[in-house]
Amino acid sequence: MASQISDVKSIVKRAAEEAGFDLAGIAPAADSAELNHFPEWIAAGHAGEMKYLEARDDSGAFKRASLARIAPWARSVVVCAINYNTQNPYSTQAHDSSRGWISRYAWSRNDYHDAVLHRLKQVETALRQAVPAELQADFTTRCYVDTGPIVERVYAKYAGVGWIGKNTCIINQKKGSWMFLGVILTSLELAPDLPAPDRCGICTRCIEACPTDALIDPYQLDSNRCIAYLTIEKRGSIPEDLRVGMGRHIFGCDICQDVCPWNRKAPASTAPEFEPRPGLVNPALAWLAEMSEEEYREVFRGSPIRRTKRSGLRRNLAIAIVNSGNREFLPLLDQLATDEYESVRESADWAKTRLSQPE
C-alpha cells in the first residue's frame, strides 16, 4: 500500500506539469506557526474591511487559523503554482504621468480564478483516478483558488513551492513571485515535501519601497495601508493621508514585487490565458476616466478589475490624476466631480483643489 501511495504523489506532480503548472508540492494538513499568528493579525485590525477573513466556525474560532475547522478530514494539501509574469515593464519603470497602473495579475483576458481552477481540476481528476480502489469509498478532495477560508501561501511554503517573503508573497528562487496558487485538500495522507528555506536574507527592499508603509515589519502587512487593498477592497473614500502615496495606481500594486531581487530574472509565462489585454499595461488615465458604463462592462468583462466596480475605479482615477501633477486633466476631474457616487465626487473635489494650487 505504501508504494501505491507513493505512486499517487508522483502521478499528481506529473499531472500538475501536464496541466501547465510550473511548480507543485505536497504539504501536511497540520497547523503551523504562521497560522497561529492569524488571530493576532485580525485582532490588530490589519485585515481592514475584509470581513470575510474573519469567518468563524460554530465554536467562534477563526476558520483560517486551522484547516481542521473547515476540513477535519484533510490529511494533505496539494499546492500547484503557475507563473503569470509577462515581458512587459514593471511599475517602477513606468514614468509617463499621463498613464496609470493596473496590477500585473489583472492584465489578462480571463479571470485567474477560472484559468487556474480549470487546470487544478485536471490535477484533481488525476489524483482521484490514481487512488487505490480499496481507499476510494472514504476518499475526499476539495479545490480552492483564492476562494476558500485557507491561507494558501502558508501551505505553499510547507509544500516546498517557495518561501513567504518579507512582502508576504510566496517567492521561488527560480520563478520569482509572479505566481497564482491553487490547492487541493485531500483525505489521503501523502508524503510531504520539504519546506522552502527563507532566502530573503538581510534584504529589505520591499519594505523600503512601499510608498504607504504597509509593510510595518518584515513579514507583516497592514492591509489598511496597502495600495492593493485601498484600490480594490476599500469601499467609500480613501484616507487622505494615504492618497499621495498611492501614486498613479488605479487597481492593485506591484511595487513590493517589482523591487524584489528574486524577480530580476523571473521568466515570462507561457500560459496563453495570462497574455495582457490591449491597453491595460500602463493604461491612459484619460481613456479610463472617460469610459462609459457600457464600455467599462465590455472592456472588463470577466476581469478581476470588476471587483472594485466602476465607482471604485473612478475614485482611484481621481487620486491618480492629482498625483500625475498634470493640470490638463482638470476637465476630467470636473466630470468625475459630478459622479453619482459620493466617494467619487469627494475624491475628485479633493483632487481639483490640490491640482489647482499654484506651483
Short mmCIF file of C-alpha atoms in Angstrom, two decimals:
data_model
loop_
_atom_site.label_atom_id
_atom_site.label_comp_id
_atom_site.label_asym_id
_atom_site.label_seq_id
_atom_site.Cartn_x
_atom_site.Cartn_y
_atom_site.Cartn_z
CA MET A 1 0.00 0.00 0.00
CA ALA A 2 2.85 2.39 0.85
CA SER A 3 4.29 2.05 -2.65
CA GLN A 4 0.85 2.72 -4.15
CA ILE A 5 0.52 5.93 -2.14
CA SER A 6 4.00 6.93 -3.27
CA ASP A 7 2.89 6.38 -6.85
CA VAL A 8 -0.09 8.68 -6.27
CA LYS A 9 2.24 11.52 -5.32
CA SER A 10 4.31 11.02 -8.49
CA ILE A 11 1.16 10.90 -10.60
CA VAL A 12 -0.14 14.12 -9.04
CA LYS A 13 3.08 16.00 -9.73
CA ARG A 14 3.19 14.74 -13.29
CA ALA A 15 -0.45 15.75 -13.79
CA ALA A 16 0.34 19.24 -12.48
CA GLU A 17 3.12 19.60 -15.01
CA GLU A 18 0.88 18.34 -17.83
CA ALA A 19 -1.84 20.79 -16.77
CA GLY A 20 0.63 23.66 -17.23
CA PHE A 21 1.61 24.37 -13.65
CA ASP A 22 5.20 25.45 -13.11
CA LEU A 23 5.52 24.09 -9.58
CA ALA A 24 3.73 21.55 -7.40
CA GLY A 25 4.29 20.10 -3.95
CA ILE A 26 2.64 18.35 -1.04
CA ALA A 27 2.13 19.93 2.40
CA PRO A 28 0.78 18.29 5.53
CA ALA A 29 -2.68 19.46 6.61
CA ALA A 30 -1.34 20.24 10.08
CA ASP A 31 -1.43 23.70 11.61
CA SER A 32 1.70 25.85 11.54
CA ALA A 33 3.32 28.74 13.39
CA GLU A 34 2.22 31.15 10.65
CA LEU A 35 -1.45 30.24 11.17
CA ASN A 36 -1.10 30.69 14.91
CA HIS A 37 -0.40 34.39 14.28
CA PHE A 38 -3.59 34.86 12.25
CA PRO A 39 -5.90 35.71 15.20
CA GLU A 40 -3.37 38.31 16.40
CA TRP A 41 -3.28 39.86 12.92
CA ILE A 42 -7.07 40.11 12.87
CA ALA A 43 -7.21 41.48 16.42
CA ALA A 44 -4.76 44.22 15.45
CA GLY A 45 -7.21 45.37 12.77
CA HIS A 46 -4.80 44.65 9.94
CA ALA A 47 -7.49 42.98 7.81
CA GLY A 48 -9.21 46.32 7.29
CA GLU A 49 -12.76 45.96 5.96
CA MET A 50 -12.19 42.44 4.61
CA LYS A 51 -14.67 40.82 6.98
CA TYR A 52 -14.62 37.56 5.03
CA LEU A 53 -11.17 36.94 6.52
CA GLU A 54 -12.82 36.84 9.94
CA ALA A 55 -15.07 33.86 9.12
CA ARG A 56 -15.55 31.65 12.19
CA ASP A 57 -16.74 28.12 12.85
CA ASP A 58 -19.59 27.15 15.18
CA SER A 59 -17.31 27.44 18.20
CA GLY A 60 -16.37 31.02 17.29
CA ALA A 61 -12.80 30.20 16.23
CA PHE A 62 -11.31 31.66 13.04
CA LYS A 63 -11.62 29.21 10.16
CA ARG A 64 -8.40 30.40 8.52
CA ALA A 65 -6.38 29.73 11.67
CA SER A 66 -6.74 25.96 11.32
CA LEU A 67 -7.51 23.74 8.35
CA ALA A 68 -9.18 21.26 10.71
CA ARG A 69 -12.02 23.75 11.20
CA ILE A 70 -13.11 23.64 7.56
CA ALA A 71 -11.89 20.19 6.51
CA PRO A 72 -11.28 17.89 9.50
CA TRP A 73 -10.93 15.00 7.07
CA ALA A 74 -7.96 16.57 5.23
CA ARG A 75 -4.57 14.90 5.66
CA SER A 76 -2.58 16.51 2.84
CA VAL A 77 -2.65 19.65 0.71
CA VAL A 78 -1.55 19.57 -2.91
CA VAL A 79 -0.25 23.02 -3.87
CA CYS A 80 0.12 24.00 -7.52
CA ALA A 81 1.65 27.26 -8.76
CA ILE A 82 1.60 28.85 -12.21
CA ASN A 83 3.65 31.80 -13.39
CA TYR A 84 1.76 34.81 -14.75
CA ASN A 85 4.70 37.13 -15.43
CA THR A 86 4.99 38.82 -18.83
CA GLN A 87 7.75 40.58 -20.76
CA ASN A 88 6.18 43.97 -20.07
CA PRO A 89 7.86 46.62 -17.88
CA TYR A 90 7.42 46.84 -14.12
CA SER A 91 5.51 49.68 -12.46
CA THR A 92 8.81 51.06 -11.20
CA GLN A 93 9.83 51.56 -14.85
CA ALA A 94 6.63 53.38 -15.88
CA HIS A 95 7.17 57.14 -15.66
CA ASP A 96 4.61 58.62 -18.10
CA SER A 97 2.48 60.87 -15.90
CA SER A 98 -0.49 60.59 -18.26
CA ARG A 99 -0.79 56.87 -17.55
CA GLY A 100 -1.84 54.83 -14.55
CA TRP A 101 -1.03 51.35 -13.28
CA ILE A 102 -3.10 48.19 -13.12
CA SER A 103 -1.58 45.29 -11.21
CA ARG A 104 0.11 42.69 -13.38
CA TYR A 105 -2.24 39.91 -12.36
CA ALA A 106 -5.26 41.79 -13.78
CA TRP A 107 -3.97 42.40 -17.31
CA SER A 108 -5.24 39.17 -18.80
CA ARG A 109 -8.48 38.49 -20.66
CA ASN A 110 -9.51 35.73 -18.26
CA ASP A 111 -10.05 35.93 -14.50
CA TYR A 112 -7.20 34.00 -12.94
CA HIS A 113 -9.62 32.15 -10.65
CA ASP A 114 -11.21 30.45 -13.66
CA ALA A 115 -7.95 29.90 -15.53
CA VAL A 116 -6.19 28.28 -12.56
CA LEU A 117 -9.22 26.28 -11.41
CA HIS A 118 -9.60 24.73 -14.86
CA ARG A 119 -6.05 23.42 -14.65
CA LEU A 120 -6.41 22.43 -11.00
CA LYS A 121 -9.45 20.29 -11.80
CA GLN A 122 -7.27 18.30 -14.21
CA VAL A 123 -4.87 17.54 -11.37
CA GLU A 124 -7.75 16.62 -9.07
CA THR A 125 -9.08 14.18 -11.66
CA ALA A 126 -5.68 12.52 -11.98
CA LEU A 127 -5.46 12.30 -8.18
CA ARG A 128 -8.85 10.67 -7.87
CA GLN A 129 -8.08 8.17 -10.61
CA ALA A 130 -4.75 7.26 -9.01
CA VAL A 131 -6.14 6.41 -5.58
CA PRO A 132 -6.23 2.63 -4.92
CA ALA A 133 -9.70 1.09 -5.24
CA GLU A 134 -9.80 -0.01 -1.60
CA LEU A 135 -9.45 3.65 -0.49
CA GLN A 136 -11.99 5.18 -2.87
CA ALA A 137 -15.02 4.79 -0.57
CA ASP A 138 -13.71 7.28 2.01
CA PHE A 139 -11.65 9.42 -0.36
CA THR A 140 -12.43 13.16 -0.40
CA THR A 141 -10.97 16.16 -2.24
CA ARG A 142 -11.74 19.87 -2.45
CA CYS A 143 -10.21 22.55 -4.70
CA TYR A 144 -9.59 26.21 -3.91
CA VAL A 145 -8.17 29.09 -5.95
CA ASP A 146 -8.17 32.05 -3.58
CA THR A 147 -11.83 31.34 -2.87
CA GLY A 148 -11.98 29.48 0.46
CA PRO A 149 -11.04 30.03 4.11
CA ILE A 150 -7.50 28.81 3.68
CA VAL A 151 -4.19 30.73 3.71
CA GLU A 152 -2.70 29.24 0.54
CA ARG A 153 0.74 30.76 0.85
CA VAL A 154 1.36 29.00 4.18
CA TYR A 155 0.75 25.61 2.60
CA ALA A 156 2.80 26.66 -0.43
CA LYS A 157 5.74 27.17 1.91
CA TYR A 158 5.39 23.75 3.51
CA ALA A 159 4.89 22.16 0.09
CA GLY A 160 8.29 23.49 -0.97
CA VAL A 161 6.83 25.78 -3.64
CA GLY A 162 8.51 28.86 -2.19
CA TRP A 163 9.15 30.80 0.99
CA ILE A 164 6.97 33.57 2.38
CA GLY A 165 8.91 36.74 1.68
CA LYS A 166 9.14 39.87 3.80
CA ASN A 167 6.49 41.32 1.47
CA THR A 168 4.20 38.38 2.48
CA CYS A 169 4.24 36.96 -1.07
CA ILE A 170 5.40 33.44 -1.97
CA ILE A 171 8.83 33.62 -3.64
CA ASN A 172 10.58 30.85 -5.55
CA GLN A 173 14.30 31.22 -6.22
CA LYS A 174 13.93 30.25 -9.90
CA LYS A 175 10.45 31.51 -10.75
CA GLY A 176 10.26 34.65 -8.62
CA SER A 177 6.97 35.70 -7.05
CA TRP A 178 4.63 36.22 -10.01
CA MET A 179 2.62 33.10 -9.23
CA PHE A 180 -1.01 32.13 -8.84
CA LEU A 181 -1.66 29.36 -6.33
CA GLY A 182 -4.23 26.59 -6.36
CA VAL A 183 -4.70 24.00 -3.63
CA ILE A 184 -6.36 20.60 -3.44
CA LEU A 185 -7.28 19.32 0.01
CA THR A 186 -7.27 15.54 0.15
CA SER A 187 -8.13 12.93 2.76
CA LEU A 188 -5.23 10.81 1.50
CA GLU A 189 -2.05 11.15 3.53
CA LEU A 190 0.78 11.77 1.08
CA ALA A 191 4.47 12.16 1.93
CA PRO A 192 5.07 15.91 2.31
CA ASP A 193 7.81 17.80 0.54
CA LEU A 194 10.43 19.76 2.46
CA PRO A 195 9.50 23.35 3.35
CA ALA A 196 11.19 26.00 1.24
CA PRO A 197 14.03 27.79 3.08
CA ASP A 198 13.73 31.55 3.55
CA ARG A 199 16.15 33.27 1.16
CA CYS A 200 15.24 36.91 1.83
CA GLY A 201 18.34 37.28 3.98
CA ILE A 202 19.03 40.82 5.13
CA CYS A 203 17.25 42.37 2.12
CA THR A 204 14.51 44.90 2.99
CA ARG A 205 13.92 46.47 -0.43
CA CYS A 206 10.21 45.66 -0.44
CA ILE A 207 9.72 47.31 2.96
CA GLU A 208 11.68 50.41 1.98
CA ALA A 209 9.93 50.74 -1.39
CA CYS A 210 6.34 50.65 -0.14
CA PRO A 211 5.13 54.27 -0.50
CA THR A 212 2.37 53.90 2.11
CA ASP A 213 4.43 51.95 4.69
CA ALA A 214 2.05 48.99 4.57
CA LEU A 215 4.83 46.55 5.44
CA ILE A 216 5.05 47.52 9.08
CA ASP A 217 7.71 44.89 9.82
CA PRO A 218 9.30 42.02 7.90
CA TYR A 219 6.56 39.51 7.03
CA GLN A 220 3.85 41.77 8.49
CA LEU A 221 1.33 43.62 6.31
CA ASP A 222 -1.21 46.18 7.50
CA SER A 223 -3.87 45.93 4.81
CA ASN A 224 -5.29 49.31 5.79
CA ARG A 225 -2.19 50.96 4.29
CA CYS A 226 -1.69 48.64 1.31
CA ILE A 227 -2.33 50.20 -2.11
CA ALA A 228 -3.76 46.93 -3.39
CA TYR A 229 -6.29 46.90 -0.57
CA LEU A 230 -7.09 50.60 -0.92
CA THR A 231 -7.72 50.41 -4.67
CA ILE A 232 -9.61 47.11 -4.68
CA GLU A 233 -11.16 46.19 -1.35
CA LYS A 234 -11.69 49.57 0.37
CA ARG A 235 -15.18 50.95 -0.04
CA GLY A 236 -16.06 54.64 0.23
CA SER A 237 -13.42 57.33 0.49
CA ILE A 238 -9.74 56.56 0.97
CA PRO A 239 -7.99 58.24 3.94
CA GLU A 240 -6.39 61.48 2.77
CA ASP A 241 -3.03 60.77 4.37
CA LEU A 242 -2.57 57.74 2.11
CA ARG A 243 -3.64 59.26 -1.20
CA VAL A 244 -0.36 60.84 -2.26
CA GLY A 245 1.49 57.59 -1.57
CA MET A 246 -0.86 55.75 -3.95
CA GLY A 247 0.77 57.45 -6.91
CA ARG A 248 -0.95 56.58 -10.18
CA HIS A 249 -2.12 53.13 -9.10
CA ILE A 250 -5.73 52.54 -10.06
CA PHE A 251 -6.08 48.82 -9.42
CA GLY A 252 -3.70 46.89 -7.22
CA CYS A 253 0.01 47.42 -6.69
CA ASP A 254 3.16 45.55 -7.72
CA ILE A 255 5.88 47.67 -6.12
CA CYS A 256 6.99 45.22 -3.43
CA GLN A 257 7.37 42.54 -6.11
CA ASP A 258 8.86 44.86 -8.73
CA VAL A 259 11.80 45.70 -6.47
CA CYS A 260 12.38 42.13 -5.27
CA PRO A 261 15.82 40.86 -6.44
CA TRP A 262 14.35 37.40 -6.98
CA ASN A 263 12.18 38.83 -9.77
CA ARG A 264 15.10 40.28 -11.76
CA LYS A 265 15.31 37.16 -13.89
CA ALA A 266 11.77 35.90 -13.40
CA PRO A 267 10.73 34.02 -16.56
CA ALA A 268 7.71 35.04 -18.61
CA SER A 269 4.67 32.81 -18.51
CA THR A 270 3.90 30.51 -21.43
CA ALA A 271 0.20 30.28 -20.48
CA PRO A 272 -1.94 31.99 -23.15
CA GLU A 273 -4.59 32.88 -20.54
CA PHE A 274 -2.28 35.44 -18.98
CA GLU A 275 -1.44 37.42 -22.10
CA PRO A 276 -2.26 41.11 -21.44
CA ARG A 277 -5.30 42.74 -22.97
CA PRO A 278 -4.54 45.68 -25.27
CA GLY A 279 -4.33 48.96 -23.37
CA LEU A 280 -4.21 47.58 -19.84
CA VAL A 281 -0.45 47.73 -19.40
CA ASN A 282 0.19 51.23 -18.04
CA PRO A 283 -3.20 52.48 -19.34
CA ALA A 284 -4.03 56.05 -20.29
CA LEU A 285 -5.75 57.84 -17.41
CA ALA A 286 -7.93 59.89 -19.77
CA TRP A 287 -9.23 56.77 -21.53
CA LEU A 288 -10.31 55.21 -18.27
CA ALA A 289 -11.79 58.39 -16.81
CA GLU A 290 -13.94 59.00 -19.91
CA MET A 291 -15.05 55.37 -20.13
CA SER A 292 -18.82 54.94 -20.16
CA GLU A 293 -20.65 52.32 -18.10
CA GLU A 294 -21.20 50.25 -21.25
CA GLU A 295 -17.55 50.46 -22.31
CA TYR A 296 -16.44 49.57 -18.79
CA ARG A 297 -18.57 46.43 -18.84
CA GLU A 298 -17.27 45.47 -22.28
CA VAL A 299 -13.57 46.14 -21.63
CA PHE A 300 -13.50 44.44 -18.25
CA ARG A 301 -15.90 41.57 -18.87
CA GLY A 302 -14.54 38.55 -16.99
CA SER A 303 -11.72 40.62 -15.47
CA PRO A 304 -10.85 40.79 -11.75
CA ILE A 305 -10.99 44.57 -12.20
CA ARG A 306 -14.76 44.26 -11.89
CA ARG A 307 -14.18 43.62 -8.18
CA THR A 308 -13.55 47.30 -7.50
CA LYS A 309 -16.62 48.28 -9.55
CA ARG A 310 -16.72 51.28 -11.86
CA SER A 311 -17.28 53.65 -8.93
CA GLY A 312 -14.14 52.37 -7.19
CA LEU A 313 -12.12 52.67 -10.37
CA ARG A 314 -13.28 56.28 -10.87
CA ARG A 315 -12.47 57.15 -7.26
CA ASN A 316 -8.98 55.72 -7.78
CA LEU A 317 -8.63 57.63 -11.04
CA ALA A 318 -9.31 60.94 -9.31
CA ILE A 319 -6.44 60.26 -6.93
CA ALA A 320 -4.16 59.05 -9.73
CA ILE A 321 -4.91 62.18 -11.75
CA VAL A 322 -3.90 64.58 -8.98
CA ASN A 323 -0.77 62.51 -8.36
CA SER A 324 0.11 62.85 -12.03
CA GLY A 325 0.56 66.59 -11.49
CA ASN A 326 -0.87 67.18 -14.97
CA ARG A 327 -3.22 70.21 -14.96
CA GLU A 328 -4.51 69.26 -18.38
CA PHE A 329 -6.57 66.66 -16.52
CA LEU A 330 -8.60 69.28 -14.61
CA PRO A 331 -11.57 68.95 -17.03
CA LEU A 332 -11.59 65.20 -16.30
CA LEU A 333 -11.82 65.97 -12.61
CA ASP A 334 -14.76 68.28 -13.34
CA GLN A 335 -16.51 65.29 -14.94
CA LEU A 336 -15.68 62.99 -12.04
CA ALA A 337 -16.95 65.61 -9.58
CA THR A 338 -20.48 65.11 -10.96
CA ASP A 339 -20.44 61.33 -10.48
CA GLU A 340 -23.46 59.71 -8.83
CA TYR A 341 -21.28 58.19 -6.10
CA GLU A 342 -20.24 60.38 -3.18
CA SER A 343 -16.80 58.75 -2.82
CA VAL A 344 -16.00 59.65 -6.44
CA ARG A 345 -17.25 63.21 -6.06
CA GLU A 346 -15.35 63.74 -2.81
CA SER A 347 -12.12 62.37 -4.29
CA ALA A 348 -12.50 64.50 -7.42
CA ASP A 349 -13.17 67.69 -5.45
CA TRP A 350 -10.15 67.00 -3.26
CA ALA A 351 -8.03 66.35 -6.35
CA LYS A 352 -9.22 69.54 -8.07
CA THR A 353 -8.27 71.62 -5.06
CA ARG A 354 -4.78 70.18 -4.92
CA LEU A 355 -4.17 70.20 -8.66
CA SER A 356 -5.33 73.84 -8.97
CA GLN A 357 -2.90 75.12 -6.37
CA PRO A 358 -0.06 77.34 -7.63
CA GLU A 359 3.22 75.52 -8.09
#
